[in-house]
mmCIF file of C-alpha atoms in Angstrom:
data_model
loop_
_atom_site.group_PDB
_atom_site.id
_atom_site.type_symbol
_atom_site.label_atom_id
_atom_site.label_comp_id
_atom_site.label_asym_id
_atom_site.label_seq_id
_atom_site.Cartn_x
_atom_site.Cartn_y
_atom_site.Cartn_z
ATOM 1 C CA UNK A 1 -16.092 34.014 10.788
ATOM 2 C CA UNK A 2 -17.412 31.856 14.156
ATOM 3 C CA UNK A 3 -15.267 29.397 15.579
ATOM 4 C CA UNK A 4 -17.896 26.304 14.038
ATOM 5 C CA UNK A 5 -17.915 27.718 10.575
ATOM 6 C CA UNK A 6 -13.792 27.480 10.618
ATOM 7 C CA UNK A 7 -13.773 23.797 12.353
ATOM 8 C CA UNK A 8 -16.854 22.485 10.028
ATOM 9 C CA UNK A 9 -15.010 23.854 6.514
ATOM 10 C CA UNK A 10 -11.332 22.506 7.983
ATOM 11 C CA UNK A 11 -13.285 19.389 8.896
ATOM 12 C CA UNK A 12 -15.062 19.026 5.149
ATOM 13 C CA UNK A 13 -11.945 20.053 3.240
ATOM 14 C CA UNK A 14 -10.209 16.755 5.996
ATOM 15 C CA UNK A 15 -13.018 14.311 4.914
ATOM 16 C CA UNK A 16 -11.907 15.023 1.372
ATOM 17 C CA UNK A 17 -8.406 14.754 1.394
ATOM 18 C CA UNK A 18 -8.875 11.526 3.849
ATOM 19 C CA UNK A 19 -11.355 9.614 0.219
ATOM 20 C CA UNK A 20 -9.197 11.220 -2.511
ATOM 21 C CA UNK A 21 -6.306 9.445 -0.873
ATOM 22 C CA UNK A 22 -8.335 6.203 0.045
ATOM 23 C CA UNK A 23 -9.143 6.328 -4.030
ATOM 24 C CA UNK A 24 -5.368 7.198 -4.296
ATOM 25 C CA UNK A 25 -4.865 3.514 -2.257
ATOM 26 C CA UNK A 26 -6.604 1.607 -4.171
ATOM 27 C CA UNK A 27 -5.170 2.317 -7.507
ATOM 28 C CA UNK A 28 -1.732 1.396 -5.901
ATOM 29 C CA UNK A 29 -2.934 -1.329 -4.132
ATOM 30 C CA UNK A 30 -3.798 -3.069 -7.555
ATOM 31 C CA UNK A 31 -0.673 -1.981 -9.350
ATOM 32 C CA UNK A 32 0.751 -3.068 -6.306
ATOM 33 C CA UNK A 33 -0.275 -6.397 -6.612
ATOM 34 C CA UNK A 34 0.227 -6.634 -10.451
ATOM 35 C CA UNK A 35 3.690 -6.071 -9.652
ATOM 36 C CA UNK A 36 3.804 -8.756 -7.307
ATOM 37 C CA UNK A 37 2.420 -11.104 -9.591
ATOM 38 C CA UNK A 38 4.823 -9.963 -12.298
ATOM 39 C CA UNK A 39 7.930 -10.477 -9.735
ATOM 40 C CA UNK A 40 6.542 -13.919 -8.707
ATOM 41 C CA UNK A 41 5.930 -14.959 -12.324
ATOM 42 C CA UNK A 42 9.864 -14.001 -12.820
ATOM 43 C CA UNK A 43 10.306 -17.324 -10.681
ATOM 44 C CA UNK A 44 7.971 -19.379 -12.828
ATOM 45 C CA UNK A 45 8.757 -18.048 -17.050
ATOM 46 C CA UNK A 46 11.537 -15.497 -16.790
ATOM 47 C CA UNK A 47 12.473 -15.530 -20.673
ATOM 48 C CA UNK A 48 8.959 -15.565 -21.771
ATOM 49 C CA UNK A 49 7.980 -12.405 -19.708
ATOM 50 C CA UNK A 50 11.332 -11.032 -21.125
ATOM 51 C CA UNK A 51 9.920 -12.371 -24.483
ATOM 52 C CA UNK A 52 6.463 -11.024 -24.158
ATOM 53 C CA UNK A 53 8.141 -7.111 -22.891
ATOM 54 C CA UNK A 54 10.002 -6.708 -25.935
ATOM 55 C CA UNK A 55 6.924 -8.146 -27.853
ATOM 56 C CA UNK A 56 4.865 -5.197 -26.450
ATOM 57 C CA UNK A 57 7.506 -2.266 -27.008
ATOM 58 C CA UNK A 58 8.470 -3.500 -30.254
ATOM 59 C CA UNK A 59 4.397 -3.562 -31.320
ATOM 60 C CA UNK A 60 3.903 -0.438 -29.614
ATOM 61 C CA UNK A 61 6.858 1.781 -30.366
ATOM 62 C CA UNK A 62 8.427 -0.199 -33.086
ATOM 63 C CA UNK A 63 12.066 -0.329 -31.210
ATOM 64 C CA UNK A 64 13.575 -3.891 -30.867
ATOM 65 C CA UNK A 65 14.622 -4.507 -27.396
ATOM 66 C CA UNK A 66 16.183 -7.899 -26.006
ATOM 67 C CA UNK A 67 15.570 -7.451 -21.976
ATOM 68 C CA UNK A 68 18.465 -9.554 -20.007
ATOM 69 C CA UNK A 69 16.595 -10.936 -17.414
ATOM 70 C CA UNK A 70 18.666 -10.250 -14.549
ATOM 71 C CA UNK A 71 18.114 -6.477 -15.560
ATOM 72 C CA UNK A 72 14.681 -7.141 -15.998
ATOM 73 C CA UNK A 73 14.384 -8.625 -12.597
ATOM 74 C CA UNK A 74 16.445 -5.435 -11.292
ATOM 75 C CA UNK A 75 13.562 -2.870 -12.338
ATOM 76 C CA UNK A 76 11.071 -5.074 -11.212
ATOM 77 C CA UNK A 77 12.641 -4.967 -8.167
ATOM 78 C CA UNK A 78 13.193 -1.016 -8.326
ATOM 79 C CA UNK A 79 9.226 -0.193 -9.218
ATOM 80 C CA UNK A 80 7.677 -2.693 -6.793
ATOM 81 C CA UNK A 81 9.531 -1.225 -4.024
ATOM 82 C CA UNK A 82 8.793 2.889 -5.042
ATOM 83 C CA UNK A 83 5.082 1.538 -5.547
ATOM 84 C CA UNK A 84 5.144 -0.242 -1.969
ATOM 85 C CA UNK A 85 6.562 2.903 -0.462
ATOM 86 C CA UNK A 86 3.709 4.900 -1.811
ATOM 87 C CA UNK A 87 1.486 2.362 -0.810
ATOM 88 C CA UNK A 88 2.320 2.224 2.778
ATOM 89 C CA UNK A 89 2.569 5.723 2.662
ATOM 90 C CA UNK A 90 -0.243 6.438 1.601
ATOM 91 C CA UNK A 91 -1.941 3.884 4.390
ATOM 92 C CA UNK A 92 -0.051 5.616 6.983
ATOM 93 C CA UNK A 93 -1.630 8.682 6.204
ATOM 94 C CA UNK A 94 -5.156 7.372 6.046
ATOM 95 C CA UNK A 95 -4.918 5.654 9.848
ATOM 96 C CA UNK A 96 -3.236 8.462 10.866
ATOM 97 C CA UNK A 97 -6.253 11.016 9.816
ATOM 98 C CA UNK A 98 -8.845 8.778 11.352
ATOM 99 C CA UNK A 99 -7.953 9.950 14.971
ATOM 100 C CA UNK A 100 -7.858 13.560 13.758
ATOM 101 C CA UNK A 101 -11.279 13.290 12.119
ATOM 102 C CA UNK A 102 -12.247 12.011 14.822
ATOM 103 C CA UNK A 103 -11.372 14.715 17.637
ATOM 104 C CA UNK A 104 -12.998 18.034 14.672
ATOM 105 C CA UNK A 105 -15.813 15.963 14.978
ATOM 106 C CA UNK A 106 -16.060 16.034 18.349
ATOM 107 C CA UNK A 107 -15.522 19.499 18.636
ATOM 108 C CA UNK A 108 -18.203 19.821 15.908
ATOM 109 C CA UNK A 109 -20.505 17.994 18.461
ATOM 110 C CA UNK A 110 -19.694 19.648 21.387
ATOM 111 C CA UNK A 111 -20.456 23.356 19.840
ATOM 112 C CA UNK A 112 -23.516 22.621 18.183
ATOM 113 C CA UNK A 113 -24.539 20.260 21.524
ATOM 114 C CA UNK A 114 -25.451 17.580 19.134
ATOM 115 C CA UNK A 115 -24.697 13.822 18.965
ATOM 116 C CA UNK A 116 -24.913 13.081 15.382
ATOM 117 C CA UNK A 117 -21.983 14.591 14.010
ATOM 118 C CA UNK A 118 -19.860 11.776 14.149
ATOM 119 C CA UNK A 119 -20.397 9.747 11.143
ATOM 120 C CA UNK A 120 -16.262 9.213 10.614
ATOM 121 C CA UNK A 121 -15.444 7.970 14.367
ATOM 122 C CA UNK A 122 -18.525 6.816 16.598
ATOM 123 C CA UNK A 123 -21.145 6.275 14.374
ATOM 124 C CA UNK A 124 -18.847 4.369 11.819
ATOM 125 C CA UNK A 125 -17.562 1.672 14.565
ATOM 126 C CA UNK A 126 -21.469 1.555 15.686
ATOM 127 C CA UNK A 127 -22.520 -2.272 15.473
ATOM 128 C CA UNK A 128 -19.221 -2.541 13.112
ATOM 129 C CA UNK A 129 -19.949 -5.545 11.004
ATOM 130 C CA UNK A 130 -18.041 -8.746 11.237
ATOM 131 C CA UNK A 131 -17.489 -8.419 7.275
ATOM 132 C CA UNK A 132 -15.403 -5.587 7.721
ATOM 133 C CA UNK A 133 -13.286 -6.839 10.135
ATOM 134 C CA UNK A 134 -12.475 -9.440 8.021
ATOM 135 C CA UNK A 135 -11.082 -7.367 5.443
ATOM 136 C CA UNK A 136 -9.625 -5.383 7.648
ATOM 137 C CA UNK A 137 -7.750 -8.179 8.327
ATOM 138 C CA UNK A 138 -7.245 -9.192 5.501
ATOM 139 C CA UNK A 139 -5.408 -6.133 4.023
ATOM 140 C CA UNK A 140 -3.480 -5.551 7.673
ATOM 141 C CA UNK A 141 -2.269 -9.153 8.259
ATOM 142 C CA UNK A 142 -2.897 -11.737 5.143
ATOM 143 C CA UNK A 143 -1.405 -9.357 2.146
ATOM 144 C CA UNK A 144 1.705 -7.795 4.097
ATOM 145 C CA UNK A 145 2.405 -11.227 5.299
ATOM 146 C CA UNK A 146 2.023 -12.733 1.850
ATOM 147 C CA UNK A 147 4.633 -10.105 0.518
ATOM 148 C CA UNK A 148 7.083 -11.137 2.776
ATOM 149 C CA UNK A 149 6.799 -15.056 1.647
ATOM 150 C CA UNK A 150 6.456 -14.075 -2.023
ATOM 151 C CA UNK A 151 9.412 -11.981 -1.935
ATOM 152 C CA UNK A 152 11.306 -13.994 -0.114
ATOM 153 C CA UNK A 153 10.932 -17.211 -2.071
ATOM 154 C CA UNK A 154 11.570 -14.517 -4.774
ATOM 155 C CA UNK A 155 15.047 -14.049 -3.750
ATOM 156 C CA UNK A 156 15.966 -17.419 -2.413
ATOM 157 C CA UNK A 157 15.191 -18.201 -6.064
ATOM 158 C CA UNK A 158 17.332 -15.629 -7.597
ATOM 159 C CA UNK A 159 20.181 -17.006 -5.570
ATOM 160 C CA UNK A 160 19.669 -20.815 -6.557
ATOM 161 C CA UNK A 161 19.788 -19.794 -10.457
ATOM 162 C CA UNK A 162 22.507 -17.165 -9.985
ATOM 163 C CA UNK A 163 23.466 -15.371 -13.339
ATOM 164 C CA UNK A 164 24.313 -12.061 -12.329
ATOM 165 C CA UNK A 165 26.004 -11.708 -8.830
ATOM 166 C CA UNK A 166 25.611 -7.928 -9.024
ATOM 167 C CA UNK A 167 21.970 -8.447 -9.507
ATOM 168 C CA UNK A 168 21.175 -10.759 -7.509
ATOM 169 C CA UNK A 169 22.795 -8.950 -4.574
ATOM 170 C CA UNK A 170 20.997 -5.926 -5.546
ATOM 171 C CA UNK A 171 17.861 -7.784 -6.223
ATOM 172 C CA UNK A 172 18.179 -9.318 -2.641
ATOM 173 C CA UNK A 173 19.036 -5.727 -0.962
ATOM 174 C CA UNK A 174 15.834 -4.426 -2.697
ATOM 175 C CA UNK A 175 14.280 -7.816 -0.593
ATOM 176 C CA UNK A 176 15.646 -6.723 2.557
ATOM 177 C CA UNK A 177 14.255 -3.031 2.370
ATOM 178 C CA UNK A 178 10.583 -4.642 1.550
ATOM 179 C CA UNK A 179 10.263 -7.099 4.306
ATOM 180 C CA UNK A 180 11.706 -4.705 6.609
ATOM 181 C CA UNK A 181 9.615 -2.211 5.452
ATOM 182 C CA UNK A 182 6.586 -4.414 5.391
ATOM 183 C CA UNK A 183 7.687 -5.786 9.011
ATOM 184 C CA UNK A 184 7.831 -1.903 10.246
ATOM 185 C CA UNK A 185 4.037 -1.643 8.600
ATOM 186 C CA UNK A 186 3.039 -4.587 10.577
ATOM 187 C CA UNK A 187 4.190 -2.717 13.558
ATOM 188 C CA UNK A 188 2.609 0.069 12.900
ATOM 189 C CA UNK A 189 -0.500 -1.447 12.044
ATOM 190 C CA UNK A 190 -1.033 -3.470 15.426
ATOM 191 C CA UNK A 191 0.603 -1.685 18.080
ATOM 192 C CA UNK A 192 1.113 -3.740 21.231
ATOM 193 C CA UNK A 193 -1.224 -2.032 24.124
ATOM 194 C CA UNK A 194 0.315 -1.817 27.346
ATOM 195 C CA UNK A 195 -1.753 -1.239 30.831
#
């Protein structure tokens, strides 16, 4: 097997991975943001989400089950954090492979002495519209810093109608981890260049 026909399958079986995992993102960005709303509505109706839960299980599974909200708030907390860690994750891996994609593609080029094989790297950021860089933006600055605010007032909340000191202290560890972990995305996300 010749050196291009190894580099051009690793390269195709790359591009794959790279939009089953940019599908993968999405999916978690919505439930992502579902659970967000769910956590932020815990500041605004606690006992009727409580209410409406046990509605659904009992009509679904016919089992009667009175949430306490301070656990409820708990596993809210637990789920929206595993689902951010996927979703940054699962970012991280995505801006990592763009470099990578980049550099087979380039080896691509230089063996077959042709321009045009660069549609992830050169000829994507070719007259780049504005658009784009607006959600890019969007998803790299507005939403992260928007989790940080929600879940903070989140917690600040939790603490002003303390019912459950155990909770609320995990609830506000559980806080920590996400803006720190959101803050370390952030980071990651806009690098500061140095000359």
């Amino acid at each position: 097997m010749e050196k291009l026909d190894v580099l051009y399958d690793h390269y195709k079986e790359t591009v794959h991975i790279s939009l089953d995992t940019q599908k993968k993102r999405g999916t978690l960005f919505v439930v992502f943001c579902v659970l967000e709303l769910l956590n932020f509505s815990m500041l605004l109706f606690p006992s009727e989400i409580a209410e409406s839960i046990s509605q659904y299980i009992y009509s679904t599974y016919e089992v009667t089950f009175n949430f306490n909200i301070s656990l409820l708030q708990s596993a809210i907390w637990i789920v929206l954090s595993y689902t951010m860690i996927r979703y940054y994750q699962t970012n991280i891996y995505i801006e990592r492979q763009y470099g990578y994609i980049a550099l087979l593609e380039d080896k691509i080029s230089k063996i077959l002495h042709e321009k045009c094989f660069k549609r992830e790297s050169d000829n994507y950021l070719d007259k780049y519209p504005k658009a784009l860089d607006l959600i890019y933006i969007f998803y790299t600055w507005i939403i992260p810093v928007l989790i940080i605010a929600v879940n903070v007032a989140k917690s600040i909340f939790e603490w002003r109608n303390l019912v459950n000191i155990w909770g609320v202290v995990f609830d506000t560890v559980c806080c920590a981890f996400c803006v720190i972990l959101t803050v370390m995305y952030l980071i990651m996300m806009h690098p500061r260049h140095t000359n």
